[in-house]
Short mmCIF file of C-alpha atoms (C1' of nucleotides) in Angstrom, two decimals:
data_model
loop_
_atom_site.label_atom_id
_atom_site.label_comp_id
_atom_site.label_asym_id
_atom_site.label_seq_id
_atom_site.Cartn_x
_atom_site.Cartn_y
_atom_site.Cartn_z
CA MET R 124 -9.93 30.56 -10.06
CA SER R 125 -6.68 29.18 -8.96
CA ASP R 126 -5.46 30.38 -5.61
CA LEU R 127 -2.50 28.13 -5.97
CA LEU R 128 -1.56 29.86 -9.19
CA GLU R 129 -1.83 33.26 -7.51
CA ARG R 130 0.41 32.21 -4.65
CA LEU R 131 3.00 30.84 -7.03
CA ARG R 132 2.97 33.94 -9.18
CA GLY R 133 3.43 36.01 -6.06
CA ARG R 134 6.65 34.19 -5.34
CA GLY R 135 8.25 35.29 -8.58
CA TRP R 136 7.70 32.04 -10.35
CA ARG R 137 8.32 32.25 -14.05
CA MET R 138 4.96 31.45 -15.50
CA THR R 139 4.78 29.05 -18.40
CA ALA R 140 1.89 27.28 -20.04
CA GLN R 141 3.08 24.00 -18.55
CA ARG R 142 3.26 25.28 -15.00
CA ARG R 143 -0.09 26.92 -15.31
CA VAL R 144 -1.70 23.71 -16.49
CA VAL R 145 -0.15 21.66 -13.70
CA ALA R 146 -1.30 24.12 -11.06
CA GLU R 147 -4.79 24.21 -12.52
CA VAL R 148 -5.06 20.46 -12.60
CA LEU R 149 -3.98 20.17 -9.00
CA ASP R 150 -6.17 22.93 -7.77
CA GLY R 151 -9.14 21.80 -9.80
CA ASP R 152 -9.87 18.53 -8.07
CA HIS R 153 -9.14 18.38 -4.44
CA VAL R 154 -8.36 14.74 -4.70
CA HIS R 155 -4.94 13.21 -4.23
CA LEU R 156 -3.51 12.69 -7.67
CA THR R 157 -0.34 10.84 -8.55
CA ALA R 158 2.23 12.54 -10.75
CA ASP R 159 1.17 10.41 -13.69
CA GLU R 160 -2.47 11.23 -13.14
CA VAL R 161 -1.55 14.90 -13.11
CA HIS R 162 0.37 14.32 -16.29
CA ALA R 163 -2.57 12.60 -17.96
CA ARG R 164 -4.91 15.43 -17.13
CA ALA R 165 -2.35 18.02 -18.11
CA VAL R 166 -1.89 16.37 -21.49
CA SER R 167 -5.55 16.71 -22.25
CA ARG R 168 -5.16 20.47 -21.98
CA LEU R 169 -1.64 20.85 -23.33
CA PRO R 170 -0.85 17.82 -25.45
CA GLU R 171 2.88 18.32 -25.67
CA ILE R 172 3.66 18.61 -21.98
CA SER R 173 6.28 16.08 -20.92
CA ARG R 174 6.35 13.78 -18.00
CA ALA R 175 9.66 15.28 -16.81
CA THR R 176 8.13 18.73 -16.65
CA VAL R 177 5.22 17.51 -14.59
CA TYR R 178 7.60 15.81 -12.18
CA ASN R 179 9.80 18.90 -11.99
CA THR R 180 6.89 21.22 -11.49
CA LEU R 181 5.32 19.14 -8.76
CA GLY R 182 8.68 18.90 -7.06
CA GLU R 183 9.09 22.64 -7.11
CA MET R 184 5.64 23.26 -5.74
CA VAL R 185 6.46 20.87 -2.91
CA SER R 186 9.74 22.68 -2.21
CA LEU R 187 7.89 25.96 -2.07
CA GLY R 188 5.55 24.46 0.47
CA GLU R 189 2.50 25.08 -1.70
CA VAL R 190 1.72 21.43 -2.24
CA LEU R 191 2.14 18.40 -0.01
CA GLU R 192 3.57 15.09 -1.00
CA VAL R 193 1.55 12.21 0.42
CA SER R 194 2.76 8.62 0.46
CA THR R 195 0.02 6.41 1.73
CA ASP R 196 1.13 3.41 -0.23
CA ARG R 197 4.36 2.26 -1.86
CA ARG R 198 3.08 2.96 -5.27
CA ALA R 199 3.14 6.51 -6.45
CA LYS R 200 3.49 9.67 -4.39
CA ARG R 201 0.34 11.73 -4.39
CA TYR R 202 0.08 15.49 -4.39
CA ASP R 203 -2.20 17.41 -2.10
CA PRO R 204 -2.88 21.06 -2.92
CA ASN R 205 -4.24 21.47 0.59
CA ALA R 206 -0.83 22.34 2.03
CA HIS R 207 -1.93 25.13 4.31
CA ARG R 208 -4.37 23.19 6.43
CA PRO R 209 -2.56 20.53 8.49
CA HIS R 210 -4.27 17.20 8.27
CA HIS R 211 -3.72 13.47 8.15
CA HIS R 212 -5.07 10.75 5.93
CA LEU R 213 -7.50 7.87 6.03
CA VAL R 214 -6.87 5.25 3.36
CA CYS R 215 -8.96 2.37 2.11
CA ALA R 216 -6.87 -0.78 2.20
CA ARG R 217 -8.88 -2.24 -0.64
CA CYS R 218 -9.34 0.51 -3.23
CA GLY R 219 -6.86 3.08 -2.09
CA ALA R 220 -9.37 5.89 -1.65
CA ILE R 221 -7.99 8.68 0.49
CA ARG R 222 -9.81 11.17 2.76
CA ASP R 223 -8.28 14.05 4.65
CA VAL R 224 -8.94 13.79 8.37
CA HIS R 225 -8.34 15.99 11.37
CA PRO R 226 -7.84 13.82 14.45
CA ALA R 227 -8.03 15.29 17.89
CA GLY R 228 -4.93 15.18 20.04
CA ASN R 229 -1.37 16.03 19.28
CA PRO R 230 0.82 13.06 18.43
CA LEU R 231 3.96 15.18 18.70
CA ALA R 232 3.21 15.76 22.35
CA ASP R 233 2.67 12.04 22.80
CA LEU R 234 6.28 11.18 22.11
CA PRO R 235 8.11 11.39 25.41
CA THR R 236 11.63 12.77 25.52
CA ASP R 237 13.14 9.45 26.42
CA GLU R 238 11.65 8.00 23.25
CA ARG R 239 13.23 10.63 21.02
CA TYR R 240 16.76 9.23 21.12
CA GLY R 241 18.22 12.71 20.79
CA PHE R 242 16.41 13.42 17.51
CA MET R 243 15.20 16.93 16.80
CA VAL R 244 11.65 15.84 16.01
CA SER R 245 10.01 18.19 13.59
CA GLY R 246 6.90 16.54 12.26
CA VAL R 247 4.60 13.60 12.30
CA GLU R 248 2.41 11.84 9.77
CA VAL R 249 -0.54 9.77 10.75
CA THR R 250 -2.14 7.35 8.34
CA TYR R 251 -5.35 5.60 9.33
CA ARG R 252 -6.19 2.46 7.41
CA GLY R 253 -9.50 0.75 6.99
CA ILE R 254 -12.17 -0.26 4.51
CA CYS R 255 -14.33 2.37 2.87
CA PRO R 256 -18.12 2.03 2.78
CA ASN R 257 -18.04 1.21 -0.93
CA CYS R 258 -15.60 -1.63 -0.56
CA ALA R 259 -17.34 -2.89 2.57
CA ALA R 260 -20.57 -3.15 0.57
CA THR R 261 -18.88 -5.08 -2.25
CA ALA R 262 -17.09 -7.42 0.12
CA MET M 286 17.90 -19.21 18.31
CA SER M 287 15.23 -17.99 16.04
CA ASP M 288 11.88 -17.41 17.61
CA LEU M 289 10.62 -16.27 14.27
CA LEU M 290 11.64 -19.56 12.75
CA GLU M 291 9.88 -21.47 15.51
CA ARG M 292 6.69 -19.53 15.00
CA LEU M 293 6.76 -20.12 11.30
CA ARG M 294 7.42 -23.80 11.68
CA GLY M 295 4.54 -24.00 14.10
CA ARG M 296 2.23 -22.75 11.39
CA GLY M 297 2.99 -25.65 9.12
CA TRP M 298 5.34 -23.72 6.93
CA ARG M 299 7.28 -25.93 4.62
CA MET M 300 10.86 -25.40 5.73
CA THR M 301 13.51 -24.86 3.11
CA ALA M 302 17.08 -23.71 3.32
CA GLN M 303 16.09 -20.43 1.71
CA ARG M 304 13.27 -19.69 4.10
CA ARG M 305 15.43 -20.56 7.05
CA VAL M 306 18.15 -18.18 5.94
CA VAL M 307 15.71 -15.33 5.35
CA ALA M 308 14.16 -15.81 8.76
CA GLU M 309 17.54 -15.95 10.43
CA VAL M 310 18.74 -12.80 8.73
CA LEU M 311 15.64 -10.94 9.76
CA ASP M 312 15.66 -12.17 13.28
CA GLY M 313 19.39 -11.62 13.71
CA ASP M 314 19.56 -7.88 13.46
CA HIS M 315 16.68 -5.97 14.82
CA VAL M 316 17.23 -3.23 12.32
CA HIS M 317 14.88 -2.43 9.52
CA LEU M 318 16.29 -4.07 6.45
CA THR M 319 15.14 -3.62 2.91
CA ALA M 320 14.37 -6.64 0.80
CA ASP M 321 17.61 -6.20 -1.09
CA GLU M 322 19.60 -5.89 2.11
CA VAL M 323 18.01 -9.10 3.31
CA HIS M 324 18.92 -10.64 0.01
CA ALA M 325 22.52 -9.48 0.25
CA ARG M 326 22.91 -10.99 3.71
CA ALA M 327 21.12 -14.14 2.72
CA VAL M 328 23.45 -14.60 -0.25
CA SER M 329 26.45 -14.57 2.03
CA ARG M 330 25.06 -17.64 3.77
CA LEU M 331 23.39 -19.33 0.83
CA PRO M 332 25.00 -18.05 -2.34
CA GLU M 333 22.40 -19.31 -4.75
CA ILE M 334 19.33 -17.79 -3.20
CA SER M 335 17.44 -15.66 -5.70
CA ARG M 336 15.99 -12.22 -5.31
CA ALA M 337 12.51 -13.48 -6.18
CA THR M 338 12.62 -16.01 -3.36
CA VAL M 339 13.59 -13.37 -0.85
CA TYR M 340 10.74 -11.16 -2.01
CA ASN M 341 8.30 -14.06 -1.92
CA THR M 342 9.41 -15.20 1.50
CA LEU M 343 9.24 -11.74 3.02
CA GLY M 344 5.79 -11.32 1.50
CA GLU M 345 4.62 -14.56 3.03
CA MET M 346 5.96 -13.69 6.45
CA VAL M 347 4.10 -10.42 6.22
CA SER M 348 0.88 -12.19 5.24
CA LEU M 349 1.26 -14.51 8.20
CA GLY M 350 1.58 -11.49 10.41
CA GLU M 351 4.99 -12.53 11.68
CA VAL M 352 6.83 -9.61 10.11
CA LEU M 353 5.79 -6.02 9.53
CA GLU M 354 6.28 -4.05 6.38
CA VAL M 355 7.44 -0.52 7.12
CA SER M 356 7.40 2.23 4.51
CA THR M 357 8.97 5.30 5.94
CA ASP M 358 10.23 6.57 2.65
CA ARG M 359 9.37 6.02 -0.97
CA ARG M 360 12.40 3.98 -1.62
CA ALA M 361 12.33 0.41 -0.50
CA LYS M 362 9.94 -1.25 1.93
CA ARG M 363 11.64 -2.34 5.11
CA TYR M 364 10.90 -5.42 7.14
CA ASP M 365 10.51 -5.42 10.87
CA PRO M 366 10.62 -8.75 12.71
CA ASN M 367 9.14 -7.05 15.74
CA ALA M 368 5.55 -7.71 14.62
CA HIS M 369 4.15 -8.65 17.99
CA ARG M 370 4.94 -5.49 19.86
CA PRO M 371 2.93 -2.59 18.43
CA HIS M 372 5.07 0.44 17.81
CA HIS M 373 5.59 3.38 15.51
CA HIS M 374 8.67 4.86 13.86
CA LEU M 375 10.96 7.83 14.16
CA VAL M 376 12.91 8.54 10.98
CA CYS M 377 15.86 10.80 10.30
CA ALA M 378 15.06 13.04 7.37
CA ARG M 379 18.71 13.27 6.45
CA CYS M 380 20.17 9.79 6.73
CA GLY M 381 17.07 7.63 6.94
CA ALA M 382 17.91 6.06 10.29
CA ILE M 383 14.87 4.45 11.89
CA ARG M 384 14.05 3.87 15.58
CA ASP M 385 11.07 2.10 16.99
CA VAL M 386 9.07 4.33 19.33
CA HIS M 387 6.15 3.86 21.66
CA PRO M 388 4.20 7.09 21.90
CA ALA M 389 1.67 7.62 24.64
CA GLY M 390 -1.92 8.13 23.63
CA ASN M 391 -4.11 6.24 21.21
CA PRO M 392 -4.40 7.84 17.81
CA LEU M 393 -7.23 5.51 16.88
CA ALA M 394 -9.33 6.98 19.65
CA ASP M 395 -8.44 10.43 18.42
CA LEU M 396 -10.31 10.00 15.16
CA PRO M 397 -13.90 11.06 15.84
CA THR M 398 -16.72 9.18 14.23
CA ASP M 399 -17.68 12.09 12.02
CA GLU M 400 -14.18 12.07 10.57
CA ARG M 401 -14.35 8.41 9.64
CA TYR M 402 -16.59 8.81 6.60
CA GLY M 403 -18.13 5.41 7.16
CA PHE M 404 -14.79 3.62 6.98
CA MET M 405 -14.19 0.58 9.14
CA VAL M 406 -10.98 1.90 10.58
CA SER M 407 -8.68 -0.92 11.55
CA GLY M 408 -5.24 0.52 12.09
CA VAL M 409 -3.03 3.51 12.19
CA GLU M 410 0.60 4.19 11.44
CA VAL M 411 2.45 7.10 12.95
CA THR M 412 5.75 8.29 11.52
CA TYR M 413 7.72 10.92 13.34
CA ARG M 414 10.31 12.78 11.32
CA GLY M 415 13.31 14.71 12.52
CA ILE M 416 17.08 14.89 12.50
CA CYS M 417 19.11 12.31 14.37
CA PRO M 418 21.93 13.37 16.72
CA ASN M 419 24.56 12.20 14.25
CA CYS M 420 23.23 14.26 11.39
CA ALA M 421 22.61 17.22 13.64
CA ALA M 422 26.28 17.14 14.63
CA THR M 423 27.44 17.01 11.02
CA ALA M 424 25.14 19.80 9.96
"C1'" DA X 268 14.67 -46.24 1.82
"C1'" DT X 269 12.26 -44.72 -2.21
"C1'" DC X 270 8.82 -42.48 -4.71
"C1'" DC X 271 5.27 -38.81 -5.54
"C1'" DT X 272 3.44 -34.63 -5.75
"C1'" DA X 273 2.33 -30.32 -4.40
"C1'" DC X 274 4.67 -26.56 -3.14
"C1'" DA X 275 8.94 -23.75 -3.44
"C1'" DA X 276 13.00 -21.70 -5.89
"C1'" DT X 277 15.06 -19.87 -9.87
"C1'" DG X 278 16.33 -16.24 -13.05
"C1'" DG X 279 15.26 -13.37 -16.34
"C1'" DA X 280 11.84 -10.53 -18.55
"C1'" DC X 281 8.82 -7.02 -17.53
"C1'" DA X 282 6.31 -3.09 -15.02
"C1'" DT X 283 6.11 1.07 -12.43
"C1'" DT X 284 7.74 5.13 -10.65
"C1'" DG X 285 10.99 8.34 -10.75
"C1'" DT X 286 15.58 10.88 -12.08
"C1'" DC X 287 18.95 12.80 -15.18
"C1'" DC X 288 20.87 15.20 -19.00
"C1'" DA X 289 22.04 17.55 -23.32
"C1'" DA X 290 19.76 20.14 -26.58
"C1'" DG X 291 16.20 23.12 -27.93
"C1'" DT X 292 12.70 26.77 -26.58
"C1'" DC X 293 10.68 30.67 -24.50
"C1'" DA X 294 9.20 34.35 -20.71
"C1'" DA X 295 10.35 38.53 -19.15
"C1'" DG X 296 13.26 42.41 -18.82
"C1'" DC X 297 15.78 45.81 -21.41
"C1'" DG D 126 12.32 42.78 -30.75
"C1'" DC D 127 16.58 41.03 -28.77
"C1'" DT D 128 18.99 38.47 -25.15
"C1'" DT D 129 19.57 35.43 -21.75
"C1'" DG D 130 19.01 32.40 -18.24
"C1'" DA D 131 15.52 29.63 -16.81
"C1'" DC D 132 12.29 26.13 -18.53
"C1'" DT D 133 10.92 22.13 -21.36
"C1'" DT D 134 11.68 18.07 -23.86
"C1'" DG D 135 12.24 13.16 -24.74
"C1'" DG D 136 14.69 9.47 -24.12
"C1'" DA D 137 17.99 6.88 -21.52
"C1'" DC D 138 18.72 5.18 -17.13
"C1'" DA D 139 17.96 3.59 -12.19
"C1'" DA D 140 15.63 1.46 -8.32
"C1'" DT D 141 12.30 -1.46 -6.63
"C1'" DG D 142 9.23 -4.87 -7.27
"C1'" DT D 143 6.25 -8.53 -9.84
"C1'" DC D 144 5.44 -12.38 -12.92
"C1'" DC D 145 5.99 -16.69 -15.04
"C1'" DA D 146 7.64 -20.99 -17.02
"C1'" DT D 147 10.87 -24.19 -15.66
"C1'" DT D 148 13.33 -26.87 -12.41
"C1'" DG D 149 14.04 -28.57 -7.80
"C1'" DT D 150 12.73 -30.52 -3.37
"C1'" DA D 151 10.37 -31.32 1.45
"C1'" DG D 152 7.72 -34.30 3.56
"C1'" DG D 153 4.22 -37.66 3.54
"C1'" DA D 154 2.90 -42.23 1.67
"C1'" DT D 155 4.31 -46.84 0.65
#
DNA sequence: ATCCTACAATGGACATTGTCCAAGTCAAGC
DNA sequence: GCTTGACTTGGACAATGTCCATTGTAGGAT
């Protein structure tokens, strides 16, 4: 079942049909869906759910730290239910396919103090870009 | 003068007043301007330049590899004339300020083969996030 | 110097993604 | 089964960017 749903319930979230559906959609596929893709899938289970609700719900799950927002391109944000395992992303420049990756090394440690300009550095995102096997074959 | 302009001319670019202005604006400040900021500054030198032209011109400079597109947030793309010195970015989560940084280490080498899923990996972007001294002071 | 022509610029419509808000609805506690 | 405050709705709006038909022009040819 939905671990995500359990975690959210455990935080005193008011449970509604809409929120349940959004959580189930996200947790169902471990792909990186856009908000509108989530909406489309949610609609097929709960036809009257609105776009605004999907956006709100995703935003709340992100605030709670249960879902990650991923922006690998300038199009839509994508939502990653895999928030509790730190990881980075590998993106196909042609088709946009995304894979979670776990590089060795610690990029945070690689930023020397004199390159921090007094910032309190709290996080780092790494996005690898390339061509996926599929697209390479169809080149 | 404008090195960027020289490089572009050297590639057989057809030179127009609009393109010259865009290149000069970009090369003038080494900040990371959005397309609309470039447009605003371009207008003050060449009042009739259109938004579409600025977008087109920036896009062409990116295609030629003379300018980098930077997407540190989901708002507007930013344009970085510093395309020939590889670097990454440090972004203030509060005010959006951006600094170029040069971390040690090689993230590309940190991605093991068995985490590449058959992709031809060609590049990597690293975005550090934190709070800049200014925003930390005004917390 | 003038003309030609392919390439560039224009501006306005359109597309995509996302946010906001006032009004209606409902989950959960009493 | 009420009540109430939180949730949902749908549509307007905003920001960024793209597209396209029309008009203009840089730069080579004559």
